[in-house]
Amino acid sequence: MDEALLRGLTPSVLTVLVRRGADFAAAEDAVQDALIEALRVWPAELPRDPKGWLVTVAWRKFLDATRADTARRRREDRVEEEPAPGPAPAVDDTLQLYFLCAHPSLTPASAVALTLRAVGGLTTRQIARAYLVPEATMAQRISRAKRTVSGVRFDRPGDVATVLRVLYLVFDEGYSGDVDLAAEAIRLTRRLAAAVDHPEAAGLLALMLLHHARRAARTASDGSLVPLAEQDRSRWDTTLIAEGVGILQAALARDRLGEYQAQAAIAALHADAPTAAGTDWPQIVEWYDELARLTDSPVVRLNRAVAVGEADGPRAGLAALAPLDPSLPRYTAVAAYLHERDGDLATAARLYAEAAHKAPDLAERDHLTRQAARLNARRRR
């Protein structure tokens, strides 16, 4: 069974049903039933027109469910007449699904789950495993999301910026369980970038590729985090880096700068440096200035403080850090690093230990704990 073929056909089959008049929730259920039927039947004999087969079976499943639901009898006149079987239209309406799944009425978590289900073609079980939650919990989340968007029509242009934020959230989840969400986000963003004429779609794709290129070097064999400056750069994927830089350059040439392009430019400067010492930190600071102007984000200013510390020295970095809210995520870790660079090992060790208690995951907590222990050992010598 070609699982990739099924996943690739899922969104286009779903949009055919919706355009025929099925509401989103019922259409999505019918498509899932058709996929189950395909898993049963196709290994013995693959149909000549897989998409047409799925559309036909899914539409029949939808009709059966509609007829069985007495509360929906008024819809039977509209759905009674089944279209004749035959090749499905070649139009790909997947882009509309992106916009529907990123509807502003959905929470970010629901939008991500619905995107993975409807556009990505993942099962509820796969999504639940990726997010390390019970399958029943994820099923409820997806069901609520489907009910929310069931009455939404495909008659207005969607918000590309919202879709990009959802895809960025998918990528940010990285890898967990049996689904590689980072790779899935790249796959979906490629499809979006090919479907819309939007430089920020290209910027997000470039950003994902450049970050993903360093993935193999980010952790040691024991699972511990490896900071950027200590990574083995020979393990970086140069093919992904070259592709990401090429996409970014084409996007920047359009002179419509956005936050994903600016983030990708920073990632490209890191990827271009042969060593940590050879990083062009002054230019990275300039890109952070652009990014801060675009987003006015305190997290961006926090990252900028690190870059300033590298470009102009730790005292300058601490000065850039001073106006920021200490409750920001990773603020304490950044302060610890800059104090260590400035030679104040006692303060740095204390801050590393404090940051470890605030760490969002075990790997980061272990890394910060080791940093504190390393400095305390140096102080005792």
Short mmCIF file of C-alpha atoms in Angstrom, two decimals:
data_model
loop_
_atom_site.label_atom_id
_atom_site.label_comp_id
_atom_site.label_asym_id
_atom_site.label_seq_id
_atom_site.Cartn_x
_atom_site.Cartn_y
_atom_site.Cartn_z
CA MET A 1 0.00 0.00 0.00
CA ASP A 2 1.37 3.40 -1.06
CA GLU A 3 0.60 5.50 2.01
CA ALA A 4 2.12 8.59 0.40
CA LEU A 5 -0.33 8.26 -2.51
CA LEU A 6 -3.29 8.13 -0.13
CA ARG A 7 -2.06 11.12 1.87
CA GLY A 8 -1.49 13.10 -1.31
CA LEU A 9 -4.99 12.42 -2.62
CA THR A 10 -6.84 13.07 0.65
CA PRO A 11 -7.17 16.89 0.44
CA SER A 12 -8.30 16.94 -3.19
CA VAL A 13 -10.91 14.23 -2.56
CA LEU A 14 -12.18 16.14 0.47
CA THR A 15 -12.58 19.36 -1.51
CA VAL A 16 -14.54 17.54 -4.24
CA LEU A 17 -17.09 16.40 -1.64
CA VAL A 18 -17.33 19.87 -0.10
CA ARG A 19 -17.90 21.46 -3.50
CA ARG A 20 -20.65 18.93 -4.18
CA GLY A 21 -22.50 20.20 -1.12
CA ALA A 22 -21.26 18.12 1.81
CA ASP A 23 -20.45 20.07 4.95
CA PHE A 24 -16.84 19.83 6.03
CA ALA A 25 -17.31 17.58 9.08
CA ALA A 26 -19.44 15.02 7.24
CA ALA A 27 -17.17 15.12 4.17
CA GLU A 28 -14.06 14.55 6.26
CA ASP A 29 -15.66 11.57 8.00
CA ALA A 30 -16.65 10.11 4.64
CA VAL A 31 -13.15 10.52 3.25
CA GLN A 32 -11.68 8.77 6.26
CA ASP A 33 -14.11 5.88 5.72
CA ALA A 34 -13.06 5.72 2.07
CA LEU A 35 -9.39 5.62 3.07
CA ILE A 36 -10.10 2.68 5.36
CA GLU A 37 -11.84 0.93 2.46
CA ALA A 38 -8.83 1.67 0.22
CA LEU A 39 -6.49 0.11 2.75
CA ARG A 40 -8.64 -3.02 2.59
CA VAL A 41 -9.13 -3.22 -1.18
CA TRP A 42 -6.14 -1.63 -2.91
CA PRO A 43 -3.42 -4.10 -1.89
CA ALA A 44 -5.23 -6.73 -3.98
CA GLU A 45 -5.92 -4.47 -6.96
CA LEU A 46 -4.98 -0.80 -7.34
CA PRO A 47 -7.69 1.05 -9.32
CA ARG A 48 -6.73 2.71 -12.60
CA ASP A 49 -7.99 6.06 -11.29
CA PRO A 50 -7.22 6.12 -7.53
CA LYS A 51 -8.62 9.62 -7.01
CA GLY A 52 -11.83 8.84 -8.88
CA TRP A 53 -12.23 5.64 -6.87
CA LEU A 54 -11.81 7.52 -3.59
CA VAL A 55 -14.25 10.24 -4.65
CA THR A 56 -16.89 7.67 -5.62
CA VAL A 57 -16.53 5.64 -2.43
CA ALA A 58 -16.38 8.71 -0.19
CA TRP A 59 -19.49 10.21 -1.82
CA ARG A 60 -21.37 6.95 -1.27
CA LYS A 61 -20.24 6.90 2.35
CA PHE A 62 -21.48 10.47 2.72
CA LEU A 63 -24.85 9.61 1.18
CA ASP A 64 -25.24 6.57 3.44
CA ALA A 65 -24.47 8.64 6.53
CA THR A 66 -26.81 11.42 5.42
CA ARG A 67 -29.73 9.07 4.74
CA ALA A 68 -29.22 7.37 8.10
CA ASP A 69 -29.39 10.65 9.98
CA THR A 70 -33.03 11.56 10.42
CA ALA A 71 -32.11 15.04 11.57
CA ARG A 72 -30.72 15.73 8.11
CA ARG A 73 -33.64 14.52 6.04
CA ARG A 74 -34.15 17.97 4.58
CA ARG A 75 -30.79 17.63 2.85
CA GLU A 76 -31.72 14.40 1.09
CA ASP A 77 -33.26 16.16 -1.90
CA ARG A 78 -29.93 17.86 -2.49
CA VAL A 79 -27.73 14.80 -2.11
CA GLU A 80 -30.02 12.02 -3.38
CA GLU A 81 -28.75 12.05 -6.94
CA GLU A 82 -25.27 10.53 -7.02
CA PRO A 83 -23.03 11.83 -9.81
CA ALA A 84 -22.08 9.18 -12.35
CA PRO A 85 -18.76 7.44 -11.61
CA GLY A 86 -15.86 8.55 -13.75
CA PRO A 87 -12.55 10.37 -13.69
CA ALA A 88 -12.42 13.05 -11.03
CA PRO A 89 -11.71 16.61 -12.14
CA ALA A 90 -8.04 17.53 -12.17
CA VAL A 91 -8.59 20.82 -10.28
CA ASP A 92 -6.68 20.88 -6.99
CA ASP A 93 -8.55 22.85 -4.35
CA THR A 94 -6.12 21.96 -1.59
CA LEU A 95 -5.32 25.63 -1.05
CA GLN A 96 -8.91 26.22 0.10
CA LEU A 97 -8.42 23.55 2.76
CA TYR A 98 -5.40 25.41 4.11
CA PHE A 99 -7.54 28.49 4.60
CA LEU A 100 -10.43 26.55 6.09
CA CYS A 101 -8.20 24.72 8.58
CA ALA A 102 -6.59 28.01 9.60
CA HIS A 103 -9.94 29.69 10.21
CA PRO A 104 -9.65 32.51 12.79
CA SER A 105 -12.40 30.97 14.93
CA LEU A 106 -10.15 28.00 15.72
CA THR A 107 -7.56 27.90 18.47
CA PRO A 108 -3.96 27.40 17.26
CA ALA A 109 -3.92 23.83 18.61
CA SER A 110 -7.17 22.98 16.80
CA ALA A 111 -6.02 24.61 13.58
CA VAL A 112 -2.80 22.59 13.62
CA ALA A 113 -4.61 19.31 14.31
CA LEU A 114 -7.20 19.95 11.58
CA THR A 115 -4.49 20.89 9.07
CA LEU A 116 -2.59 17.68 9.76
CA ARG A 117 -5.78 15.65 9.41
CA ALA A 118 -7.44 17.28 6.39
CA VAL A 119 -4.45 18.58 4.40
CA GLY A 120 -1.69 16.31 5.66
CA GLY A 121 -3.78 13.15 5.53
CA LEU A 122 -2.55 11.91 8.92
CA THR A 123 -4.79 9.73 11.04
CA THR A 124 -6.08 10.84 14.43
CA ARG A 125 -3.85 8.22 16.05
CA GLN A 126 -0.74 9.55 14.28
CA ILE A 127 -1.51 13.13 15.29
CA ALA A 128 -2.17 12.09 18.89
CA ARG A 129 1.14 10.25 19.05
CA ALA A 130 2.97 13.21 17.59
CA TYR A 131 1.54 15.47 20.30
CA LEU A 132 1.90 12.81 23.02
CA VAL A 133 -1.78 12.99 23.99
CA PRO A 134 -4.41 10.22 24.18
CA GLU A 135 -6.10 9.42 20.88
CA ALA A 136 -9.52 10.17 22.43
CA THR A 137 -8.34 13.66 23.41
CA MET A 138 -7.11 14.39 19.90
CA ALA A 139 -10.32 12.97 18.39
CA GLN A 140 -12.37 15.38 20.49
CA ARG A 141 -10.17 18.30 19.47
CA ILE A 142 -10.52 17.47 15.78
CA SER A 143 -14.29 16.91 16.10
CA ARG A 144 -14.77 20.30 17.74
CA ALA A 145 -12.67 21.94 15.04
CA LYS A 146 -14.69 20.29 12.27
CA ARG A 147 -17.96 21.42 13.84
CA THR A 148 -16.60 24.97 14.06
CA VAL A 149 -15.80 25.21 10.34
CA SER A 150 -18.69 23.13 9.01
CA GLY A 151 -20.72 26.18 8.00
CA VAL A 152 -17.81 28.06 6.42
CA ARG A 153 -18.10 28.47 2.64
CA PHE A 154 -15.28 28.62 0.11
CA ASP A 155 -16.43 31.97 -1.25
CA ARG A 156 -13.86 34.34 0.20
CA PRO A 157 -10.08 34.52 -0.15
CA GLY A 158 -8.27 33.11 2.87
CA ASP A 159 -5.66 34.75 5.02
CA VAL A 160 -2.24 33.49 3.92
CA ALA A 161 -0.62 34.93 7.05
CA THR A 162 -2.83 32.76 9.27
CA VAL A 163 -2.04 29.64 7.24
CA LEU A 164 1.68 30.40 7.52
CA ARG A 165 1.41 30.76 11.30
CA VAL A 166 -0.30 27.37 11.53
CA LEU A 167 2.40 25.72 9.41
CA TYR A 168 5.08 27.39 11.52
CA LEU A 169 3.44 25.90 14.63
CA VAL A 170 3.48 22.46 13.02
CA PHE A 171 7.19 22.81 12.22
CA ASP A 172 7.96 24.09 15.70
CA GLU A 173 6.67 20.84 17.20
CA GLY A 174 9.62 19.08 15.56
CA TYR A 175 9.77 15.32 15.97
CA SER A 176 7.91 13.19 18.46
CA GLY A 177 6.17 9.85 18.38
CA ASP A 178 6.02 8.15 14.98
CA VAL A 179 5.35 11.29 12.94
CA ASP A 180 8.06 13.74 11.93
CA LEU A 181 6.11 17.00 12.15
CA ALA A 182 9.05 19.09 10.96
CA ALA A 183 9.26 17.10 7.72
CA GLU A 184 5.46 17.17 7.42
CA ALA A 185 5.43 20.95 7.82
CA ILE A 186 8.07 21.30 5.09
CA ARG A 187 6.00 19.09 2.76
CA LEU A 188 2.84 21.13 3.34
CA THR A 189 4.67 24.46 3.04
CA ARG A 190 6.17 23.37 -0.29
CA ARG A 191 2.65 22.77 -1.57
CA LEU A 192 1.46 26.14 -0.29
CA ALA A 193 4.46 28.02 -1.73
CA ALA A 194 3.80 26.42 -5.11
CA ALA A 195 0.11 27.38 -4.97
CA VAL A 196 0.28 31.03 -3.88
CA ASP A 197 2.25 33.99 -5.16
CA HIS A 198 3.39 35.20 -1.74
CA PRO A 199 7.02 35.93 -0.76
CA GLU A 200 6.37 35.06 2.87
CA ALA A 201 5.33 31.53 1.87
CA ALA A 202 8.73 31.21 0.22
CA GLY A 203 10.35 32.84 3.24
CA LEU A 204 8.78 30.31 5.61
CA LEU A 205 9.85 27.41 3.39
CA ALA A 206 13.43 28.75 3.31
CA LEU A 207 13.41 29.17 7.09
CA MET A 208 12.21 25.59 7.62
CA LEU A 209 14.81 24.16 5.24
CA LEU A 210 17.67 26.09 6.83
CA HIS A 211 16.70 25.03 10.35
CA HIS A 212 16.03 21.44 9.31
CA ALA A 213 19.46 21.27 7.67
CA ARG A 214 21.09 21.51 11.12
CA ARG A 215 18.87 18.92 12.76
CA ALA A 216 21.34 16.02 12.80
CA ALA A 217 23.91 18.11 14.68
CA ARG A 218 21.57 19.50 17.33
CA THR A 219 21.74 16.50 19.67
CA ALA A 220 24.55 14.23 20.84
CA SER A 221 24.39 10.43 20.78
CA ASP A 222 23.01 10.45 24.34
CA GLY A 223 20.18 12.80 23.34
CA SER A 224 21.65 15.89 25.01
CA LEU A 225 21.40 19.29 23.31
CA VAL A 226 24.40 20.63 21.40
CA PRO A 227 24.54 24.46 21.26
CA LEU A 228 24.97 26.03 17.83
CA ALA A 229 28.55 27.10 18.53
CA GLU A 230 29.54 23.52 19.41
CA GLN A 231 27.77 21.70 16.58
CA ASP A 232 29.70 19.57 14.09
CA ARG A 233 29.03 21.59 10.95
CA SER A 234 30.08 18.72 8.72
CA ARG A 235 26.79 17.08 9.75
CA TRP A 236 24.73 19.95 8.38
CA ASP A 237 22.78 19.09 5.22
CA THR A 238 24.38 21.29 2.56
CA THR A 239 21.76 20.36 -0.04
CA LEU A 240 18.95 21.71 2.14
CA ILE A 241 21.03 24.79 2.95
CA ALA A 242 21.63 25.53 -0.74
CA GLU A 243 17.95 25.08 -1.52
CA GLY A 244 16.87 27.28 1.39
CA VAL A 245 19.31 30.06 0.45
CA GLY A 246 18.17 29.96 -3.18
CA ILE A 247 14.49 30.23 -2.22
CA LEU A 248 15.28 33.05 0.22
CA GLN A 249 17.26 35.05 -2.33
CA ALA A 250 14.39 34.84 -4.83
CA ALA A 251 11.92 36.00 -2.16
CA LEU A 252 14.11 38.90 -0.99
CA ALA A 253 14.57 40.06 -4.59
CA ARG A 254 10.85 40.87 -4.68
CA ASP A 255 11.43 43.59 -2.07
CA ARG A 256 8.40 42.62 0.06
CA LEU A 257 10.16 41.80 3.29
CA GLY A 258 8.28 39.90 5.98
CA GLU A 259 9.13 38.27 9.28
CA TYR A 260 9.75 34.79 7.87
CA GLN A 261 12.15 36.14 5.26
CA ALA A 262 14.01 38.06 7.98
CA GLN A 263 14.22 34.96 10.19
CA ALA A 264 15.42 32.93 7.20
CA ALA A 265 18.10 35.55 6.49
CA ILE A 266 19.41 35.13 10.05
CA ALA A 267 19.39 31.34 9.66
CA ALA A 268 21.21 31.67 6.33
CA LEU A 269 23.99 33.73 7.93
CA HIS A 270 24.47 31.02 10.56
CA ALA A 271 24.47 28.33 7.87
CA ASP A 272 26.97 30.26 5.76
CA ALA A 273 29.55 30.59 8.55
CA PRO A 274 32.32 27.95 8.31
CA THR A 275 32.85 28.19 12.07
CA ALA A 276 31.06 29.76 15.03
CA ALA A 277 33.86 32.34 15.27
CA GLY A 278 33.37 33.22 11.60
CA THR A 279 29.71 34.15 12.00
CA ASP A 280 28.80 37.61 10.69
CA TRP A 281 27.22 38.80 13.95
CA PRO A 282 26.97 42.51 12.99
CA GLN A 283 24.83 41.59 9.98
CA ILE A 284 22.73 39.27 12.15
CA VAL A 285 22.10 42.19 14.52
CA GLU A 286 20.94 44.26 11.54
CA TRP A 287 18.48 41.53 10.55
CA TYR A 288 17.21 41.33 14.11
CA ASP A 289 16.63 45.09 13.96
CA GLU A 290 14.51 44.54 10.83
CA LEU A 291 12.68 41.66 12.49
CA ALA A 292 11.97 43.74 15.60
CA ARG A 293 10.61 46.50 13.40
CA LEU A 294 8.32 44.04 11.63
CA THR A 295 7.04 42.19 14.68
CA ASP A 296 7.72 44.33 17.77
CA SER A 297 8.21 40.98 19.52
CA PRO A 298 9.94 40.81 22.92
CA VAL A 299 11.22 37.33 22.01
CA VAL A 300 12.93 38.82 18.95
CA ARG A 301 14.52 41.48 21.17
CA LEU A 302 15.70 38.74 23.52
CA ASN A 303 17.42 36.93 20.67
CA ARG A 304 18.80 40.24 19.45
CA ALA A 305 20.47 40.73 22.85
CA VAL A 306 22.42 37.51 22.30
CA ALA A 307 23.50 38.68 18.84
CA VAL A 308 24.53 42.09 20.24
CA GLY A 309 26.57 40.29 22.89
CA GLU A 310 28.41 38.39 20.18
CA ALA A 311 28.90 41.40 17.93
CA ASP A 312 29.77 44.10 20.48
CA GLY A 313 30.68 42.20 23.63
CA PRO A 314 28.75 40.79 26.62
CA ARG A 315 28.32 44.16 28.34
CA ALA A 316 26.51 45.47 25.26
CA GLY A 317 24.39 42.31 25.24
CA LEU A 318 23.44 42.79 28.89
CA ALA A 319 22.53 46.40 28.17
CA ALA A 320 20.25 45.25 25.33
CA LEU A 321 18.72 42.67 27.69
CA ALA A 322 18.08 45.08 30.57
CA PRO A 323 14.83 46.71 29.26
CA LEU A 324 13.16 43.35 28.65
CA ASP A 325 10.73 41.54 30.95
CA PRO A 326 12.59 38.91 33.05
CA SER A 327 9.55 36.63 32.84
CA LEU A 328 10.14 36.08 29.12
CA PRO A 329 10.82 32.43 28.21
CA ARG A 330 14.60 31.78 28.22
CA TYR A 331 15.38 35.28 29.53
CA THR A 332 17.26 33.79 32.49
CA ALA A 333 19.25 31.43 30.26
CA VAL A 334 20.30 34.33 28.02
CA ALA A 335 21.30 36.39 31.07
CA ALA A 336 23.35 33.44 32.36
CA TYR A 337 25.18 33.11 29.04
CA LEU A 338 26.00 36.81 28.82
CA HIS A 339 27.20 36.94 32.44
CA GLU A 340 29.44 33.94 31.75
CA ARG A 341 30.88 35.70 28.69
CA ASP A 342 31.49 38.72 30.92
CA GLY A 343 33.46 36.61 33.41
CA ASP A 344 30.92 36.67 36.27
CA LEU A 345 30.85 32.92 36.84
CA ALA A 346 29.02 33.01 40.17
CA THR A 347 26.07 34.95 38.77
CA ALA A 348 26.07 32.86 35.60
CA ALA A 349 26.01 29.56 37.53
CA ARG A 350 23.13 30.79 39.70
CA LEU A 351 21.16 31.93 36.65
CA TYR A 352 21.79 28.68 34.76
CA ALA A 353 20.39 26.73 37.71
CA GLU A 354 17.40 29.06 37.89
CA ALA A 355 16.82 28.74 34.14
CA ALA A 356 16.93 24.93 34.44
CA HIS A 357 13.92 25.03 36.77
CA LYS A 358 12.00 27.06 34.17
CA ALA A 359 13.00 24.94 31.16
CA PRO A 360 10.08 23.78 28.98
CA ASP A 361 11.43 20.27 28.36
CA LEU A 362 13.78 17.68 29.84
CA ALA A 363 16.55 18.07 27.26
CA GLU A 364 16.84 21.82 27.83
CA ARG A 365 16.65 21.39 31.59
CA ASP A 366 19.49 18.85 31.54
CA HIS A 367 21.59 21.13 29.34
CA LEU A 368 21.18 24.14 31.63
CA THR A 369 21.84 22.01 34.72
CA ARG A 370 25.10 20.82 33.18
CA GLN A 371 26.06 24.41 32.40
CA ALA A 372 25.54 25.41 36.03
CA ALA A 373 27.54 22.38 37.25
CA ARG A 374 30.37 23.16 34.82
CA LEU A 375 30.71 26.74 36.11
CA ASN A 376 30.50 25.68 39.74
CA ALA A 377 33.28 23.16 39.15
CA ARG A 378 35.44 25.87 37.55
CA ARG A 379 34.89 28.18 40.50
CA ARG A 380 36.06 25.49 42.97
CA ARG A 381 39.38 24.94 41.23
#
